[in-house]
Tab-separated table of C-alpha atoms in Angstrom:
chain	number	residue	atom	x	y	z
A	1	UNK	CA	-10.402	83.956	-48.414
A	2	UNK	CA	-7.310	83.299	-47.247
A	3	UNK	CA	-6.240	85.046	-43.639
A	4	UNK	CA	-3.204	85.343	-41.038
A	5	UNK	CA	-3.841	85.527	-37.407
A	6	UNK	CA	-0.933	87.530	-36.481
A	7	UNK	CA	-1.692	87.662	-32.174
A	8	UNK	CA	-2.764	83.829	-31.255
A	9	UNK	CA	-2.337	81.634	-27.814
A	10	UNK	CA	-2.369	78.616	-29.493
A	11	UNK	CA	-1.092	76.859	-26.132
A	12	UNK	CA	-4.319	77.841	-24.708
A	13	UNK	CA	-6.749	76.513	-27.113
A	14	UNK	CA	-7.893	72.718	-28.198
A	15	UNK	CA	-6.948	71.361	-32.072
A	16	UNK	CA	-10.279	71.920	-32.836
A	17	UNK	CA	-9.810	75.126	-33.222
A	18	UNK	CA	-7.216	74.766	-35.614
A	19	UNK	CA	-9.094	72.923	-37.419
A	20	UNK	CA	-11.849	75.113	-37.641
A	21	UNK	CA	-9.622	78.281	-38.153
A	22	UNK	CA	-7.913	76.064	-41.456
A	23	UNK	CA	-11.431	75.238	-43.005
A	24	UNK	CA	-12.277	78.995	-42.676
A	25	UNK	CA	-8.917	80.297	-44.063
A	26	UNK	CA	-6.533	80.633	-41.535
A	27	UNK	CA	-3.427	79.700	-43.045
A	28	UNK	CA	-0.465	81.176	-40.608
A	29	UNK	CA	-0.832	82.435	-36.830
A	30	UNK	CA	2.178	84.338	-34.696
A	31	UNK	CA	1.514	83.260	-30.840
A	32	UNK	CA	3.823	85.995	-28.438
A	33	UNK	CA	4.389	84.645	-25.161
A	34	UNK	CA	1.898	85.725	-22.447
A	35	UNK	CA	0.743	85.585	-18.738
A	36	UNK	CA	-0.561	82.082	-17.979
A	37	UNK	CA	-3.114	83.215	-15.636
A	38	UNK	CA	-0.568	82.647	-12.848
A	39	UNK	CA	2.616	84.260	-11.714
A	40	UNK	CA	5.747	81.738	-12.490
A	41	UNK	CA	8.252	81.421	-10.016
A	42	UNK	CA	10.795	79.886	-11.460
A	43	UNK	CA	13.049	81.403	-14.830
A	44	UNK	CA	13.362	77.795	-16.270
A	45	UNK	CA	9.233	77.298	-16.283
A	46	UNK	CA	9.940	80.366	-18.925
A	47	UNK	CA	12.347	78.789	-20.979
A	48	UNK	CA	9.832	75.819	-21.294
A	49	UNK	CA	7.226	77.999	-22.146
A	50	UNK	CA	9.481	79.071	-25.082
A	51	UNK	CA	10.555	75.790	-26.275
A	52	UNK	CA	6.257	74.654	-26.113
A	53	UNK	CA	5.321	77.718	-28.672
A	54	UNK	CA	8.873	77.557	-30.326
A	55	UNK	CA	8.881	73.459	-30.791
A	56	UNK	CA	5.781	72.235	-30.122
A	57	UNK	CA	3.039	74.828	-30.982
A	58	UNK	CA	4.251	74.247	-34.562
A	59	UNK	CA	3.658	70.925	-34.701
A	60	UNK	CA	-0.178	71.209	-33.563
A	61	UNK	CA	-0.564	73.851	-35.836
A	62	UNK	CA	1.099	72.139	-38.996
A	63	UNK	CA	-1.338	69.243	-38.373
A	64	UNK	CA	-3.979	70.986	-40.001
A	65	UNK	CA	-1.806	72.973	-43.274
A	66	UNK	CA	-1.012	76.247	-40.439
A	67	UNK	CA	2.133	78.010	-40.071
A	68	UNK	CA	2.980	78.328	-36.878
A	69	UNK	CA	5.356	81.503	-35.573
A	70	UNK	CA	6.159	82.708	-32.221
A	71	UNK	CA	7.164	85.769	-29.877
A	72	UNK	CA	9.410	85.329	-27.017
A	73	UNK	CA	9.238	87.802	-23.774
A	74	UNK	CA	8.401	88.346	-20.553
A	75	UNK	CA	4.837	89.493	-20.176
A	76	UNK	CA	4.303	92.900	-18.923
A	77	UNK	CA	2.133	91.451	-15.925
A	78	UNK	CA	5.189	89.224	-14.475
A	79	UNK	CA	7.448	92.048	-15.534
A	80	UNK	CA	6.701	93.353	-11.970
A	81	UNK	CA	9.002	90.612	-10.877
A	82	UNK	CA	12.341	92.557	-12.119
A	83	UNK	CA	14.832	89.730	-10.621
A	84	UNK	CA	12.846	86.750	-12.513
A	85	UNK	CA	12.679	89.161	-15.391
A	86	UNK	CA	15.894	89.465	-15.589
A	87	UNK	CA	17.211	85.929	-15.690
A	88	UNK	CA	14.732	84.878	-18.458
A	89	UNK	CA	16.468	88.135	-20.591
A	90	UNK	CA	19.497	86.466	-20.227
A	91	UNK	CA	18.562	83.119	-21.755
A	92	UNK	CA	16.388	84.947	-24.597
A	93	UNK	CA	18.705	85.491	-26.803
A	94	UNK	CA	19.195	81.437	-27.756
A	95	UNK	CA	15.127	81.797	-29.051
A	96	UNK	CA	16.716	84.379	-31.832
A	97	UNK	CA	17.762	81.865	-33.324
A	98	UNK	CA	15.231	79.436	-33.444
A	99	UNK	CA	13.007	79.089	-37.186
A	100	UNK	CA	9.847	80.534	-36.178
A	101	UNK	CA	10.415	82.776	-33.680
A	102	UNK	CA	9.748	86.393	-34.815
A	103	UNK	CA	11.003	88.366	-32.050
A	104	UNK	CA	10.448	90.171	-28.678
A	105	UNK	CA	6.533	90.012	-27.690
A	106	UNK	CA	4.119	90.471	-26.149
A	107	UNK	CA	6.270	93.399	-23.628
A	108	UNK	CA	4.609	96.716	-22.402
A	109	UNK	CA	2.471	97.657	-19.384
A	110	UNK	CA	0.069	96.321	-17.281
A	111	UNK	CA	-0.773	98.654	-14.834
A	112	UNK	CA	2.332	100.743	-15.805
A	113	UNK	CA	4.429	100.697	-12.386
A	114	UNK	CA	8.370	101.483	-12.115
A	115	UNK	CA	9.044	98.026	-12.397
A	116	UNK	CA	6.961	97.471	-15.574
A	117	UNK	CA	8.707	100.286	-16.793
A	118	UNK	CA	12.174	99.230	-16.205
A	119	UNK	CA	11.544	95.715	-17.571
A	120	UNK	CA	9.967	96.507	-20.834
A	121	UNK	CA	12.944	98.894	-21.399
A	122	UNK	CA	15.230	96.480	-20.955
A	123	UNK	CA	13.266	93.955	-23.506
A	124	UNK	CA	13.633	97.012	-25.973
A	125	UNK	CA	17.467	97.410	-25.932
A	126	UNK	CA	17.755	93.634	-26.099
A	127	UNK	CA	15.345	93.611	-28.993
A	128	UNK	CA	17.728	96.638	-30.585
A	129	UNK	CA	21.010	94.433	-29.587
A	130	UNK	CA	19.487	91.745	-31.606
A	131	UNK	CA	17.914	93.373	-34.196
A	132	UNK	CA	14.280	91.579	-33.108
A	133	UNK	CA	11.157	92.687	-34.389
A	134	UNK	CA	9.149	94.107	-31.210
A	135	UNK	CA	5.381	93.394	-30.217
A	136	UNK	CA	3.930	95.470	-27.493
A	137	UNK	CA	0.730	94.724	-25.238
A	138	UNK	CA	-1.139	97.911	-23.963
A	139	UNK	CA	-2.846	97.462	-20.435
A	140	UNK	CA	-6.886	96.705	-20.000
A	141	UNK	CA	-9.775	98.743	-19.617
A	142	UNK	CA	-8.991	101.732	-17.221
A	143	UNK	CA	-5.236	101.703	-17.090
A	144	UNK	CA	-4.804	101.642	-21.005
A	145	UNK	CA	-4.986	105.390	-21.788
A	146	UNK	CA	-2.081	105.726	-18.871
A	147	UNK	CA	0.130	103.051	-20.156
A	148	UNK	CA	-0.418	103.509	-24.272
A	149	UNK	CA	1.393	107.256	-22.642
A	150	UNK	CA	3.867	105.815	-20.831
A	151	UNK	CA	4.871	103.221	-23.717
A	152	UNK	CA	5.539	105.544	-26.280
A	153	UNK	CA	7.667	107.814	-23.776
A	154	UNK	CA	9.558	105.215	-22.739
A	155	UNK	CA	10.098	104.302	-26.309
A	156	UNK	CA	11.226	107.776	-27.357
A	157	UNK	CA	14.232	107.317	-25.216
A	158	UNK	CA	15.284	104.632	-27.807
A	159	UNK	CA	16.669	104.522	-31.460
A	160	UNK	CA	13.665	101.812	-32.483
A	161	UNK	CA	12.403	102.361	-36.008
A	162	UNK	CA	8.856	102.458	-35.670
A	163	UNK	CA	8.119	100.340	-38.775
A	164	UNK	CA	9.662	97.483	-36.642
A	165	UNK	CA	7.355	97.913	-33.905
A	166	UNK	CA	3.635	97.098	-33.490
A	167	UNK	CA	1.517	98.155	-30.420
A	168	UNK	CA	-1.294	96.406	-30.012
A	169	UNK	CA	-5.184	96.163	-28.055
A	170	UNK	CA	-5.492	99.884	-29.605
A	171	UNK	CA	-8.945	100.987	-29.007
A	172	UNK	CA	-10.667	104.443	-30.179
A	173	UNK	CA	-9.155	106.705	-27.430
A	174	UNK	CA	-5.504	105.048	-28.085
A	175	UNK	CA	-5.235	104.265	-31.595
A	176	UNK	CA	-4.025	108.297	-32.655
A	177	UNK	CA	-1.642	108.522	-30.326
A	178	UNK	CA	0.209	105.461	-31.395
A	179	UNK	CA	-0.343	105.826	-35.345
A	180	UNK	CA	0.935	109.554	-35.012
A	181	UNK	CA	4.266	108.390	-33.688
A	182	UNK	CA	4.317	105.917	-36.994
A	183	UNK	CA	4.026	102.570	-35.206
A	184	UNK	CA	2.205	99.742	-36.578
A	185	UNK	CA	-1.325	99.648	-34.370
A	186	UNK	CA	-3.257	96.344	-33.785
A	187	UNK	CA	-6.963	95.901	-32.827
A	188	UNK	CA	-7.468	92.849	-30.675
A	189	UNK	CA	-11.784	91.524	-30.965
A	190	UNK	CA	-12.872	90.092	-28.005
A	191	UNK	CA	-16.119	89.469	-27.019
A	192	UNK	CA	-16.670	91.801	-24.135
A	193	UNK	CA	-13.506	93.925	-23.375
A	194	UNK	CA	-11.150	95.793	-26.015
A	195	UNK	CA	-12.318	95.826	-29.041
A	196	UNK	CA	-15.914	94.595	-31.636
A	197	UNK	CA	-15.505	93.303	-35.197
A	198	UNK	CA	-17.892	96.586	-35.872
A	199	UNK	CA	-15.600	98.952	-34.453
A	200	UNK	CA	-12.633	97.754	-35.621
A	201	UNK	CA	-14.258	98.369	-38.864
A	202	UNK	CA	-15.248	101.956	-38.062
A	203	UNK	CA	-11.609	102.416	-37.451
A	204	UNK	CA	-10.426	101.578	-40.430
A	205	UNK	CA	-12.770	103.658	-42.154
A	206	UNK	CA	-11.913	106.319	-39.988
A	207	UNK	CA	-8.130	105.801	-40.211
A	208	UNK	CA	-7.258	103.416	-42.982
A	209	UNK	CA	-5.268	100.401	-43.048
A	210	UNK	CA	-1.892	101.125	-43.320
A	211	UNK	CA	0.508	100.086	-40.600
A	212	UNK	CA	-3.022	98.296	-39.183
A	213	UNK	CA	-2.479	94.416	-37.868
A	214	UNK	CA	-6.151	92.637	-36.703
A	215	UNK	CA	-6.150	90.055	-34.479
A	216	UNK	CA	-8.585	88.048	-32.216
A	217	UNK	CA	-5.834	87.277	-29.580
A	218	UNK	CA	-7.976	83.992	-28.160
A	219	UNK	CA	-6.555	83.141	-25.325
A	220	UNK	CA	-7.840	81.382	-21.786
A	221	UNK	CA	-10.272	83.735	-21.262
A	222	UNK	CA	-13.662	85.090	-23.102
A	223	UNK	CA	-11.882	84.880	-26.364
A	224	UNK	CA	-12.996	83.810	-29.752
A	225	UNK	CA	-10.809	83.106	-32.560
A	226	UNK	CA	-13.224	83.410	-34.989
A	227	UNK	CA	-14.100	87.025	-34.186
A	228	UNK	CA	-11.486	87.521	-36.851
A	229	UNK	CA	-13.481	85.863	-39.443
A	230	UNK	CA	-16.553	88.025	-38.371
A	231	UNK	CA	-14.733	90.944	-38.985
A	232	UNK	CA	-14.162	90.106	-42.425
A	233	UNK	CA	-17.578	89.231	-43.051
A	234	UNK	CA	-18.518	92.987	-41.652
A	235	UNK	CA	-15.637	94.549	-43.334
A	236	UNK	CA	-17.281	92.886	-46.779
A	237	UNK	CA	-20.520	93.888	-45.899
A	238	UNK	CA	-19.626	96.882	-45.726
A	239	UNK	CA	-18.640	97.243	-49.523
A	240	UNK	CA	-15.104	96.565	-49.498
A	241	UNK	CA	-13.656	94.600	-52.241
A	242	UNK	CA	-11.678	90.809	-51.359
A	243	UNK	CA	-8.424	92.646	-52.402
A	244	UNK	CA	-8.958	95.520	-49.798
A	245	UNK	CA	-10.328	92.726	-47.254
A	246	UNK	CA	-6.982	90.967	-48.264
A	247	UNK	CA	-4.624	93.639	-47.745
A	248	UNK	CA	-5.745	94.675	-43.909
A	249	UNK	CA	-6.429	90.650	-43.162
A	250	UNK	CA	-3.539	88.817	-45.025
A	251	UNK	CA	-1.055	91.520	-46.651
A	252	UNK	CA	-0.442	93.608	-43.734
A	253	UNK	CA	0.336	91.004	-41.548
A	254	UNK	CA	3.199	89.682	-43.949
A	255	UNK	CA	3.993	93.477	-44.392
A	256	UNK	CA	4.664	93.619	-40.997
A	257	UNK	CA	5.991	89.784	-39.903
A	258	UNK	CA	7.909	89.493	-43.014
A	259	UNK	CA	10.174	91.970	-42.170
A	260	UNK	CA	12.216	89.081	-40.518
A	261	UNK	CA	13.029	86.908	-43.138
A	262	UNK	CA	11.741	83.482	-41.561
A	263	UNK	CA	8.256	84.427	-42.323
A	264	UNK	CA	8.311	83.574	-45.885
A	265	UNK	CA	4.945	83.884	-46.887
A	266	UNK	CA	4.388	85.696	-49.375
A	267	UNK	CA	1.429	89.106	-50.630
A	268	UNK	CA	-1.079	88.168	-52.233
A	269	UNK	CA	-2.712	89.797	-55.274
A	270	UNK	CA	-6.460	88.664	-56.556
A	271	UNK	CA	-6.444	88.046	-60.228
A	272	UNK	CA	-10.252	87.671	-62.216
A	273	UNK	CA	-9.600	84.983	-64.940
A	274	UNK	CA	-12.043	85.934	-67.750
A	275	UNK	CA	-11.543	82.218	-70.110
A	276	UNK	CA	-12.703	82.516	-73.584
A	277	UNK	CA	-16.134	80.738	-73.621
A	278	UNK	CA	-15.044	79.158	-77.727
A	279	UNK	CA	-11.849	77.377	-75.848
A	280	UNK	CA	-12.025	73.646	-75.627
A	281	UNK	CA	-12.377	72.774	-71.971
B	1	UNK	CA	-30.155	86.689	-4.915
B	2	UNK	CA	-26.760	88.471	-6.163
B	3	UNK	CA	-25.285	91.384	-3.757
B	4	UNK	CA	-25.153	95.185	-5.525
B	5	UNK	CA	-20.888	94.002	-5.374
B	6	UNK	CA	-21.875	90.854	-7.105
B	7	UNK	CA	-24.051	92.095	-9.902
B	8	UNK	CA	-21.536	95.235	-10.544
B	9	UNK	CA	-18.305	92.296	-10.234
B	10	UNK	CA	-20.248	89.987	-12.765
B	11	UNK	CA	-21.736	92.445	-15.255
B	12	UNK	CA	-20.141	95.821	-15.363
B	13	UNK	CA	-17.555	95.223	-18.457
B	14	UNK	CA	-20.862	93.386	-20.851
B	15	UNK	CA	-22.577	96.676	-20.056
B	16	UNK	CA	-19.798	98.524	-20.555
B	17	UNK	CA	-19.263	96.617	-23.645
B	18	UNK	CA	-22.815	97.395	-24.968
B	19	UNK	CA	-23.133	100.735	-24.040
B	20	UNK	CA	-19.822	101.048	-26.215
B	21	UNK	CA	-21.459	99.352	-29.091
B	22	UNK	CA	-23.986	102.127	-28.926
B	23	UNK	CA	-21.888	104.618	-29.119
B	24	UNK	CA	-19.457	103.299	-32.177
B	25	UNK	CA	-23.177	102.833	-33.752
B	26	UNK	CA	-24.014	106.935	-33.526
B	27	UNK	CA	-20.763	107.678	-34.655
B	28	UNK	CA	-20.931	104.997	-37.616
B	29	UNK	CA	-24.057	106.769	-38.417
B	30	UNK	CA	-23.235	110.603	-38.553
B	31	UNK	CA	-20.271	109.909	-40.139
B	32	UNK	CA	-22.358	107.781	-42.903
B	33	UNK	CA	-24.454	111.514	-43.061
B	34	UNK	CA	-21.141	113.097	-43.357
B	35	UNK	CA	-20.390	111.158	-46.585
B	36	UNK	CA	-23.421	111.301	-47.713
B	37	UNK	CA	-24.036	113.260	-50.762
B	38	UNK	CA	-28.009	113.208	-50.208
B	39	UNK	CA	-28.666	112.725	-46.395
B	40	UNK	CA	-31.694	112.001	-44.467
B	41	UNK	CA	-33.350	115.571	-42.938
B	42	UNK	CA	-34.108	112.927	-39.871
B	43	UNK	CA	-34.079	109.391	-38.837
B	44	UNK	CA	-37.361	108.238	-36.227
B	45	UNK	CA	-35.059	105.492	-35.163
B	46	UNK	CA	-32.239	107.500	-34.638
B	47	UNK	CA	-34.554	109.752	-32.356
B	48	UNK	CA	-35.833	106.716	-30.620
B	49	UNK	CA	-32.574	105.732	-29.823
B	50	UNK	CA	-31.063	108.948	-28.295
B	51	UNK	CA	-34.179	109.164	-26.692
B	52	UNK	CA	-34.142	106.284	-24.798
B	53	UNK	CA	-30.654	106.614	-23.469
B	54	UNK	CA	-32.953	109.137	-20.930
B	55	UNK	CA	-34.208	106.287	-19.402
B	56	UNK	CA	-30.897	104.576	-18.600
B	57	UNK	CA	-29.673	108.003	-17.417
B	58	UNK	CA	-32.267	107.757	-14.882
B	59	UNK	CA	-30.161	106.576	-11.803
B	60	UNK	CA	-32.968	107.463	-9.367
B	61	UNK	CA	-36.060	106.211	-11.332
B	62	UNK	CA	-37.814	102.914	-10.408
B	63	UNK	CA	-35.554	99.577	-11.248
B	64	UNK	CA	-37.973	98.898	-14.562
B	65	UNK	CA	-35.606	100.110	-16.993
B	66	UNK	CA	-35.639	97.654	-19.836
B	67	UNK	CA	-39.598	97.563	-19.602
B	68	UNK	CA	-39.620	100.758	-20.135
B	69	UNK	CA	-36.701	100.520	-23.177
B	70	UNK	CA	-38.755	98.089	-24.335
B	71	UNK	CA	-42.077	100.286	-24.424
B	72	UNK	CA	-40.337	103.520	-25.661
B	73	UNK	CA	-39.607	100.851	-29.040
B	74	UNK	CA	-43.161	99.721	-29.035
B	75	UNK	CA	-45.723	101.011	-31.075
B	76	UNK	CA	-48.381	102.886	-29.009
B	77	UNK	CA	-51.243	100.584	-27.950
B	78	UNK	CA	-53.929	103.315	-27.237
């Protein structure tokens, strides 16, 4: 079955697992720009960043038949650094107009202080200046409940159309709160912390799939890619046809991504071919 | 020998993360009953698991918790 990875570090991981993510159906990931494990001191070490998953990330990926789009930002976790923050805004814009690069991601809260707060609002009216699709990172563990709050009120003071925006990392304790305000929600599997291929399934069942994006996230830390592909195996087990496995794993991504045009890939509709056993083969 | 601050530093979000799986498993199931047009009056393994979640309650009780986990799941040997 085919599948998109729509929340991917590819910087962070070796070609093997591209490879590995190709032979089991991966055939387009969306990497957003995150915390390197390290606090950056320096705007232009940003801008680099950019051009590796803007210019480079692509070409790793397309070595194994993978599209390869990106998010530009300023993580929420060096958003505490407002003045640093603030000179890699400026120089975002030029990204816009790169081919694969989808928007303003991954932006939010990390442990939802005024600075945090003042950053990621000013991501949000350059993402409205520039008409930019908008991913948004809720905070870990403890502090998630908090900040999944103080994202959507900071977001009310906006015009953003919430079909344009995806929050992501939603758990069970977060995910009504963002899907009654109409945003798109996304369910990150990790091993350990946010969320289990099982209970992103329960979700689903619980809520549906509309406006739903799943995503393993793999990153530098206790990540696996493939917890995407296990959740597909659970959400078959668990009865679901391949066109409703298709439509949360492949569809909605493109539902959502597609709305800016350079991600051209298109929905994808299951079709049984019954032959006629007389024809000649 | 890991300190009481090492073993809660290197262990606390995989427990966490189980003890989460447990939960999302006792929901899964009552809401399967929910749906259900013909549901089970009881479950013995259902029981068993609610109640053995006494025994990790038991903050004050000797450190032999998974022994005795493991014995509440095991068939009686008298």
């Amino acid at each position: 079955m085919q599948i998109i990875q729509p929340h991917y570090h590819g910087i962070a991981r070796t070609a093997q697992d591209y490879e590995r993510m190709a032979m089991s159906g991966v055939v387009a990931v969306a990497e957003p720009a995150f915390w390197a494990g390290f606090d950056r001191k320096y705007p232009e070490t940003f801008i680099d960043y950019f051009h590796q998953i803007s210019d480079f990330e692509p070409t790793r990926a397309a070595e194994y038949g993978i599209r390869h789009f990106c998010w530009v930002a300023v993580n929420p976790k060096e958003a505490e650094n407002t003045e640093l923050s603030r000179e890699v805004l400026k120089e975002m814009p030029q990204f816009f107009e790169k081919p694969t690069v989808l928007g303003i991601g991954e932006i939010g809260l990390h442990k939802s202080t005024p600075n945090e707060c003042e950053i990621f609002a000013e991501h949000v009216q350059l993402a409205l200046d520039h008409d930019q699709l908008i991913l948004i990172h809720t905070p870990h563990l403890e502090d998630k409940v908090t900040g999944t709050k103080r994202i959507l009120e900071i977001l009310r003071d906006f015009p953003v159309d919430p079909d344009r925006v995806w929050i992501d990392h939603a758990e069970e304790h977060t995910i009504k709160m963002i899907q009654d305000e109409g945003y798109w929600t996304g369910f990150t599997l990790y091993p350990i912390t946010k969320c289990s291929p099982k209970r992103a399934c329960d979700m689903v069942e619980i809520y549906g799939h509309e406006r739903l994006l799943i995503n393993s996230s793999a990153d530098w830390g206790p990540s696996d890619p493939f917890t995407l592909q296990e959740c597909v195996v659970e959400y078959r087990r668990r009865g679901n046809s391949l066109q409703q496995a298709i439509e949360v794993f492949y569809n909605n991504p493109v539902r959502f991504l597609a709305q800016n045009p350079k991600f051209d890939i298109p929905l994808v509709r299951v079709e049984e071919i019954h032959e006629d056993s007389a024809s000649p083969v | 020998m890991l300190t009481p601050d090492q073993v809660m530093d290197n262990y606390f979000l995989e427990a966490r993360c189980m003890l989460i799986e447990v939960a999302a498993t006792l929901d899964r199931y009552d809401r399967a009953v929910e749906n259900s047009d013909n549901p089970p009056a009881s479950d013995e393994r259902l029981a068993k698991l609610y109640s053995s979640l006494s025994i990790l309650a038991d903050q004050s009780g000797p450190a032999n918790r998974s022994e005795r986990v493991l014995n509440h799941f095991s068939l009686p040997t008298d």
